[in-house]
Coordinates of C-alpha atoms and ligand atoms in Angstrom, one line a residue:
M1 CA -22.1 -2.7 -3.4
S2 CA -20.8 -1.8 -6.8
E3 CA -20.4 -4.0 -9.9
K4 CA -17.8 -6.8 -10.2
Q5 CA -14.2 -5.7 -10.2
T6 CA -11.8 -6.7 -13.0
C7 CA -8.1 -7.4 -13.1
V8 CA -6.3 -4.0 -13.3
N9 CA -3.4 -5.7 -15.2
C10 CA -5.5 -7.5 -17.8
P11 CA -9.0 -5.9 -17.8
G12 CA -11.9 -8.2 -18.7
H13 CA -9.7 -11.4 -18.4
P14 CA -11.4 -14.4 -16.8
T15 CA -10.9 -15.1 -13.1
R16 CA -11.2 -18.1 -10.8
V17 CA -12.6 -18.1 -7.3
V18 CA -9.8 -18.5 -4.6
F19 CA -12.2 -18.6 -1.6
I20 CA -15.5 -17.3 -0.3
T21 CA -15.5 -16.0 3.3
R22 CA -18.1 -16.8 5.9
Q23 CA -19.5 -13.3 5.3
G24 CA -19.9 -14.3 1.6
R25 CA -17.0 -12.1 0.3
R26 CA -15.4 -13.7 -2.8
V27 CA -11.7 -13.3 -3.6
V28 CA -10.8 -14.1 -7.2
Q29 CA -7.6 -14.5 -9.2
C30 CA -6.9 -13.4 -12.7
R31 CA -6.2 -16.4 -14.8
R32 CA -3.6 -14.6 -16.9
C33 CA -1.4 -12.6 -14.4
R34 CA -2.5 -14.3 -11.2
L35 CA -3.4 -11.1 -9.4
Q36 CA -5.9 -11.8 -6.6
F37 CA -8.6 -9.3 -5.7
A38 CA -12.0 -9.0 -4.0
E39 CA -14.8 -9.5 -6.5
K40 CA -16.8 -6.5 -5.1
Y41 CA -15.6 -3.1 -3.8
P42 CA -17.8 -1.2 -1.3
D43 CA -19.3 2.1 -2.3
Y44 CA -17.0 5.0 -1.4
E45 CA -19.4 6.6 1.1
E46 CA -19.8 3.2 2.8
A47 CA -16.0 2.7 2.9
E48 CA -15.4 6.1 4.4
S49 CA -17.9 5.8 7.3
A50 CA -18.0 2.1 7.9
I51 CA -14.4 1.1 7.4
Y52 CA -12.3 4.2 8.1
G53 CA -14.1 5.6 11.2
Q54 CA -12.1 6.6 14.2
D55 CA -11.8 3.0 15.4
Y56 CA -9.8 2.1 12.3
F57 CA -7.0 4.5 13.2
R58 CA -7.0 3.7 17.0
G59 CA -4.2 1.2 16.7
S60 CA -2.1 3.7 14.8
I61 CA -2.7 6.4 17.4
D62 CA -1.9 4.0 20.3
K63 CA 1.5 3.1 18.7
L64 CA 2.6 6.7 17.9
K65 CA 6.1 6.4 19.2
Q66 CA 6.8 3.1 17.4
R67 CA 5.3 4.6 14.2
K68 CA 7.5 7.7 14.5
N69 CA 10.6 5.4 14.5
V70 CA 9.3 3.4 11.6
F71 CA 8.7 6.6 9.6
S72 CA 12.1 8.1 10.4
E73 CA 13.7 5.0 8.9
L74 CA 11.3 5.0 6.0
L75 CA 12.1 8.6 5.2
A76 CA 15.9 8.0 5.5
E77 CA 15.5 5.2 3.0
I78 CA 13.6 7.4 0.6
E79 CA 16.3 10.1 1.0
L80 CA 18.9 7.5 0.1
V81 CA 17.1 6.5 -3.1
L82 CA 16.2 10.1 -4.0
R83 CA 19.6 11.5 -2.9
R84 CA 17.9 14.6 -1.4
K85 CA 14.8 15.8 0.4
G86 CA 12.0 17.6 -1.4
R87 CA 8.3 17.8 -1.8
L88 CA 6.6 14.7 -0.4
L89 CA 3.0 13.4 -0.7
D90 CA 1.7 10.8 1.7
V91 CA -1.3 9.1 0.1
G92 CA -3.7 7.9 2.8
A93 CA -2.0 9.9 5.5
G94 CA -4.3 8.7 8.3
E95 CA -3.4 10.3 11.6
G96 CA -0.6 12.2 10.0
T97 CA 2.4 10.8 11.8
L98 CA 4.5 10.4 8.7
L99 CA 3.7 13.9 7.6
K100 CA 4.6 15.2 11.1
V101 CA 8.0 13.4 11.1
A102 CA 8.7 14.4 7.5
A103 CA 7.9 18.1 8.1
K104 CA 10.2 18.0 11.2
L105 CA 13.0 16.5 9.1
G106 CA 12.7 19.3 6.5
W107 CA 10.6 17.7 3.8
G108 CA 7.8 19.8 2.2
A109 CA 5.1 17.3 3.3
E110 CA 1.4 17.1 2.5
G111 CA -1.1 14.3 2.4
T112 CA -4.4 12.9 1.1
E113 CA -7.0 11.1 3.2
I114 CA -10.6 10.0 2.9
A115 CA -11.5 9.8 6.6
S116 CA -13.0 13.0 7.8
A117 CA -12.1 12.6 11.5
M118 CA -8.4 12.1 10.6
I119 CA -8.4 15.1 8.2
R120 CA -9.7 17.3 11.0
Y121 CA -7.0 16.0 13.3
V122 CA -4.2 16.5 10.9
R123 CA -5.4 20.0 9.9
D124 CA -6.4 21.3 13.4
E125 CA -4.1 19.5 15.8
L126 CA -1.0 19.1 13.7
G127 CA -1.4 22.2 11.5
L128 CA -0.4 20.2 8.3
T129 CA -1.8 20.1 4.8
V130 CA -4.1 17.2 3.9
H131 CA -6.3 17.0 0.8
K132 CA -9.7 15.3 1.2
G133 CA -10.7 12.5 -1.2
I134 CA -9.3 9.7 -3.3
L135 CA -6.1 10.5 -5.1
E136 CA -7.5 10.3 -8.6
E137 CA -10.1 13.0 -7.8
I138 CA -7.8 15.5 -6.0
E139 CA -6.4 18.4 -8.1
L140 CA -2.7 18.7 -7.6
P141 CA 0.0 20.2 -9.9
E142 CA 1.5 17.6 -12.2
S143 CA 5.2 16.6 -11.9
S144 CA 5.4 18.4 -8.6
F145 CA 6.4 15.8 -6.1
D146 CA 9.8 14.4 -5.5
A147 CA 8.6 11.5 -3.3
I148 CA 5.2 9.9 -3.0
V149 CA 4.4 7.4 -0.3
L150 CA 1.7 4.7 -0.4
N151 CA 2.2 2.9 2.9
H152 CA -0.3 0.1 3.2
V153 CA -2.7 2.0 0.9
L154 CA -2.8 0.3 -2.5
E155 CA -4.5 -2.8 -1.1
H156 CA -7.4 -0.6 0.1
V157 CA -8.1 1.5 -3.1
K158 CA -10.8 0.7 -5.7
N159 CA -8.4 0.7 -8.6
P160 CA -4.6 0.4 -8.0
R161 CA -3.9 1.1 -11.6
T162 CA -5.7 4.5 -11.8
T163 CA -4.1 5.4 -8.4
L164 CA -0.6 4.6 -9.7
E165 CA -1.3 6.3 -13.1
K166 CA -2.1 9.5 -11.1
V167 CA 1.1 8.9 -9.0
A168 CA 3.0 8.8 -12.3
R169 CA 1.5 12.2 -13.3
L170 CA 2.3 13.8 -10.0
L171 CA 5.9 12.6 -9.7
S172 CA 8.7 14.9 -10.9
S173 CA 11.1 13.6 -13.6
S174 CA 13.6 12.4 -10.9
G175 CA 11.0 11.6 -8.3
V176 CA 10.4 8.2 -6.6
V177 CA 7.3 6.5 -5.3
R178 CA 7.6 4.1 -2.4
I179 CA 4.7 1.5 -2.2
E180 CA 4.3 -0.9 0.7
V181 CA 1.6 -3.6 0.8
P182 CA 1.1 -6.9 2.6
N183 CA 3.0 -9.7 0.9
L184 CA 0.7 -12.5 -0.2
A185 CA 3.8 -14.6 -1.1
S186 CA 5.4 -14.2 2.4
L187 CA 6.3 -17.3 4.3
S188 CA 3.6 -16.5 6.8
S189 CA 0.9 -16.0 4.2
R190 CA 1.9 -19.2 2.4
A191 CA 1.6 -21.1 5.7
K192 CA -1.8 -19.5 6.4
N193 CA -3.1 -20.2 2.9
L194 CA -2.2 -23.9 3.3
Q195 CA -3.8 -24.1 6.7
S196 CA -7.0 -22.3 5.4
L197 CA -7.1 -24.7 2.3
L198 CA -6.8 -27.7 4.6
N199 CA -9.4 -26.3 7.0
L200 CA -7.0 -26.2 9.9
K201 CA -7.9 -22.7 11.0
K202 CA -10.7 -21.6 13.2
D203 CA -11.2 -18.6 10.9
P204 CA -9.9 -19.5 7.5
W205 CA -8.5 -16.7 5.2
K206 CA -8.6 -14.2 8.1
H207 CA -5.1 -13.1 7.1
Y208 CA -6.5 -11.6 3.9
S209 CA -8.4 -9.0 6.0
T210 CA -11.2 -8.9 3.4
G211 CA -13.2 -6.3 5.5
H212 CA -10.8 -3.6 4.3
H213 CA -8.3 -5.1 1.9
F214 CA -9.4 -5.6 -1.7
W215 CA -6.1 -6.3 -3.6
F216 CA -3.7 -9.0 -2.6
F217 CA -0.2 -8.6 -4.1
T218 CA 2.8 -10.9 -4.6
P219 CA 6.1 -9.4 -5.8
R220 CA 5.2 -10.6 -9.3
T221 CA 1.7 -9.2 -9.5
L222 CA 2.7 -5.9 -7.8
K223 CA 5.6 -5.4 -10.3
K224 CA 3.1 -6.0 -13.1
T225 CA 0.6 -3.4 -11.7
V226 CA 3.4 -0.8 -11.2
E227 CA 4.7 -1.3 -14.7
T228 CA 1.2 -1.3 -16.3
S229 CA 0.6 2.1 -14.7
G230 CA 3.4 4.1 -16.4
L231 CA 6.0 3.5 -13.7
S232 CA 9.3 1.6 -13.7
T233 CA 10.5 -0.5 -10.8
V234 CA 13.7 0.7 -9.2
F235 CA 13.9 -2.1 -6.7
M236 CA 11.8 -4.4 -4.5
N237 CA 12.3 -6.0 -1.1
A238 CA 10.2 -7.6 1.6
P239 CA 11.3 -7.2 5.2
A240 CA 9.7 -9.4 7.9
K241 CA 8.9 -6.4 10.1
Q242 CA 8.3 -2.8 9.6
W243 CA 11.4 -1.1 10.9
G244 CA 11.9 0.9 14.0
T245 CA 13.1 -2.4 15.6
K246 CA 16.3 -2.6 17.6
N247 CA 15.9 -6.3 18.2
P248 CA 18.9 -8.0 16.6
L249 CA 16.9 -11.1 15.7
H250 CA 14.3 -8.9 13.9
R251 CA 17.0 -7.0 12.1
F252 CA 18.6 -10.3 10.9
A253 CA 15.2 -11.7 9.8
N254 CA 14.6 -8.4 7.9
A255 CA 17.9 -8.7 6.1
V256 CA 17.2 -12.3 5.0
C257 CA 13.6 -11.6 4.0
K258 CA 14.5 -8.5 2.1
R259 CA 16.7 -10.6 -0.2
T260 CA 14.4 -13.5 -0.5
L261 CA 11.1 -11.5 -0.8
L262 CA 9.6 -13.8 1.8
G263 CA 8.8 -11.2 4.5
G264 CA 5.4 -9.8 5.2
H265 CA 6.0 -6.2 4.0
L266 CA 6.3 -6.0 0.3
I267 CA 8.1 -2.8 -0.8
V268 CA 8.6 -1.4 -4.3
Y269 CA 10.4 1.8 -5.3
A270 CA 9.5 3.1 -8.8
R271 CA 10.0 6.1 -11.0
V272 CA 8.2 7.5 -14.0
Q273 CA 8.8 5.3 -17.0
N274 CA 9.9 7.9 -19.5
H275 CA 12.5 9.2 -17.2
V276 CA 14.3 6.0 -16.4
S277 CA 17.7 6.0 -18.0
T278 CA 18.6 2.8 -19.7
P279 CA 22.0 1.5 -20.7
N280 CA 23.0 2.5 -24.3
A281 CA 20.0 4.9 -24.5
Ligands
ZN28 ZN1 -4.5 -10.1 -14.7

């Protein structure tokens, strides 16, 4: 285990302990900006082999068809914001489904990944480009991507700020990044937090997934991290379900949660700060 983590929004600022899991993992909260995070981050080698082995991606591979639908809708949304297709980078590409769908739809798609088994699969079976390693350490041409996707990735990385600073360097002047993370301020999380506090759950704080999640964002703390990293928020929403659902009830719940930011999937679109046009500028 490495040394203690610090708030990426306010480095060195004091924290308070939110809870300690039965395995002894401590989740803390910055006293200034209220960002919550795991006090320790596993070593990279440990993370690659212990957390992101083939089992980690089994669920994704089992749900390929559903994921293809979700990613088609996700890419349609990006195209709507960007107003075109272009060069796309999927950070933490996993089994490569998003890349595959994007390539088929005419995007110039490439990815990054740390899990060796998934990299082999994407390169050998799908014939797509994937760079090995963490984003900060991969050499890619600056200002060269029109769209960057971090789909349930930012909660896993060692330092969300250096990750997003790299994103800001890689984005073209008109490019957009789409970040999606679990929403700590969702109705469901709020209920589970309360149940955990009151000791009403068999396995309290399980919903934090502290085995592989290390940063726990609310709309407010995510916006702060995005804007501390040289990016500017375009918009946020928080659907209840990842799309790809035809169920009318789910679609209605998504519409309500998107507006209220109470759904489980917190989404932010951002652009490079210097290139955001402001009124009267
Ligand atoms: Zn802070």
